[in-house]
């Protein structure tokens, strides 16, 4: 029967082509797919410096949107095969016809997802930073297949439109419950449903599987989901005696495997697990980049960001005496450099991959990290350090905001060190002076000014300013400040040098 | 075993020996022996006589419980051969339910793909031809859910006729067709029957009378007649009358347009005497009713 086998293969191929054309021309497809794509497009966070993590999130959103649309689109022809074509004595078996439909539907889903992602990559304003993990992206595409495969499986079991109707009703119910059920017991159910959906889309407790292992785990999760749908479709057949129990048994095994994968991922990659496993180590700077006197160690794929970091730090660097030790700038995240992230090296500052060079808050934070480090004030996220009344606190605020960044960046810096009214007043006064004048004093009196015992009056005097008396510098312009005077008064405590 | 030559290499016709099909403890077919060759064969029988079961077995939609069956020279129990049979088979099931979201063209295109009708252009040409054949070409872009019952029946017929089938199995094909369409249907089937085997299951005896050279009558799963329509009619000769007086209860009769009664009886002597009783030439319908025991024996 080799001829019949070949003939069946040809018919299968032609039927798949037929299904492909009919799916792509179905009114539901023509409405839902552009709608889903538009939702993905509108909810995407367009960024000037896109990352692989963003591309991955975009892909996951796309998988959810396109997968849901294809679930609806595939339900109708699936019902055609399950309910309407059974009595027609057609040459291909119902199973083969369903398989052909599933193949056509996942081909279309793949093409749509690839198109959306290609548009994202092609229209990206800059090269996408980060480590591409093909397995992770293949995993997302496979995850999108769960939509059409789920439609085939659910229709094979119910032989009706019930799954589509249920999904259509559940979505607005879920959205409205999210708002209406707050604080009630229903809220818990709604929240669990949301968690299940999130877990299906992103089973790992990290935003982007950027290592080969995590990418493979993600792929395994996606393949398992699609496999479950396929096995459930097989198990829905009632014309053979053994397929149903075998199909259901294997599905159970795959589901158990998925649960085990989830537990393993939580154990290995949760924030708590990664921080507990991280060890203080002296990192190698072999792959780091030197620029002027600075050393930058970006994560793989983020090399293009070094120039942005350096451009941000340059105003600070040029106002530092030459003999001041420059720290190494490390970029780290939970999976690629957990040791550095959780145990920052003494001579380095650490920024995560979320610190974006195109966002003002992150740029100010980077400068703050550098300034706090060179001034010996510890890391800005080490809360509790009180720098009130110290000259170096004000110098730090000035350094952070020296190049036309306004008072906002300076105030953000001050906020980490419990500033008082005088700190703020003097900072504003320094920023009003010419840069060269302040820079000259900083260079000349660096050692004195860096001491935790040097107070504001000393700094003011060096600059020819006064905090008291008739020549006293004015109060901060609270109208223009981002800080509240009451908050500042609560914060300020006498300097203790700690 | 039939031996009709076929350019595809398949042998035409149907051969069944001792065919039995049971549903639980009920026998729907009880030892059917059958040889079918080219031409139209009518299949008659009361509701539940086993006609649809026989057609489904021949269409490979249902497996026989016992017996031997060969369709187009192939064994339907073997998967590969079953597929080959289905490619050369035209089958119109009773009350076919088509996917309502298909257009008329879409359904036939789908069927033509499955019947492996060549490339896309050739296939579409054949679909158009089939639609013209049942006078549905103008409705080719109409979704099936918007077609009337008669149009759906014609569409089913067009689907069965696709691909020049070597064996055509039609279960109640003319239900819902208007007289004009029925004549068109007869014409189509007659033309096809020149080189194909057609089995037509129906309650429309005039279709059988008009189309069939051979008639099979099933009753309670058994074949009670297999012969020419004229033979069946001959059996009824002398058992059909018309009379003015209403016959007594228990005698099959019906009132005619002129007010007289047509009476079917097992024998002249068994029917109570009527003054104006006139023997008439039996129709195929009279003969069928007498055969299936719709009248007292």
Coordinates of C-alpha atoms in Angstrom, one line a residue, chain A residues 46-52 54-55 118-130 301 304-305 307-308 356-358:
Chain A
X46 CA 8.5 51.3 22.8
X47 CA 12.0 52.0 24.0
X48 CA 14.8 53.9 22.4
X49 CA 17.2 51.2 23.4
X50 CA 15.4 47.9 23.1
X51 CA 16.6 44.8 24.9
X52 CA 16.3 41.1 24.4
X54 CA 11.7 43.5 26.0
X55 CA 11.7 41.5 22.7
X118 CA 10.3 40.8 12.7
X119 CA 8.5 44.1 12.6
X120 CA 9.6 44.7 16.2
X121 CA 13.3 43.9 15.3
X122 CA 13.3 45.8 12.0
X123 CA 11.7 48.9 13.4
X124 CA 13.9 48.9 16.6
X125 CA 15.6 52.3 16.8
X126 CA 18.9 50.7 18.0
X127 CA 20.4 47.2 17.9
X128 CA 18.7 45.0 20.5
X129 CA 20.9 44.6 23.5
X130 CA 21.3 41.4 25.4
X301 CA 25.2 41.8 24.3
X304 CA 26.8 49.1 22.9
X305 CA 25.5 50.7 26.1
X307 CA 29.3 54.7 25.4
X308 CA 26.0 55.8 26.9
X356 CA 18.3 52.2 30.9
X357 CA 20.6 54.8 29.5
X358 CA 17.6 56.5 27.8

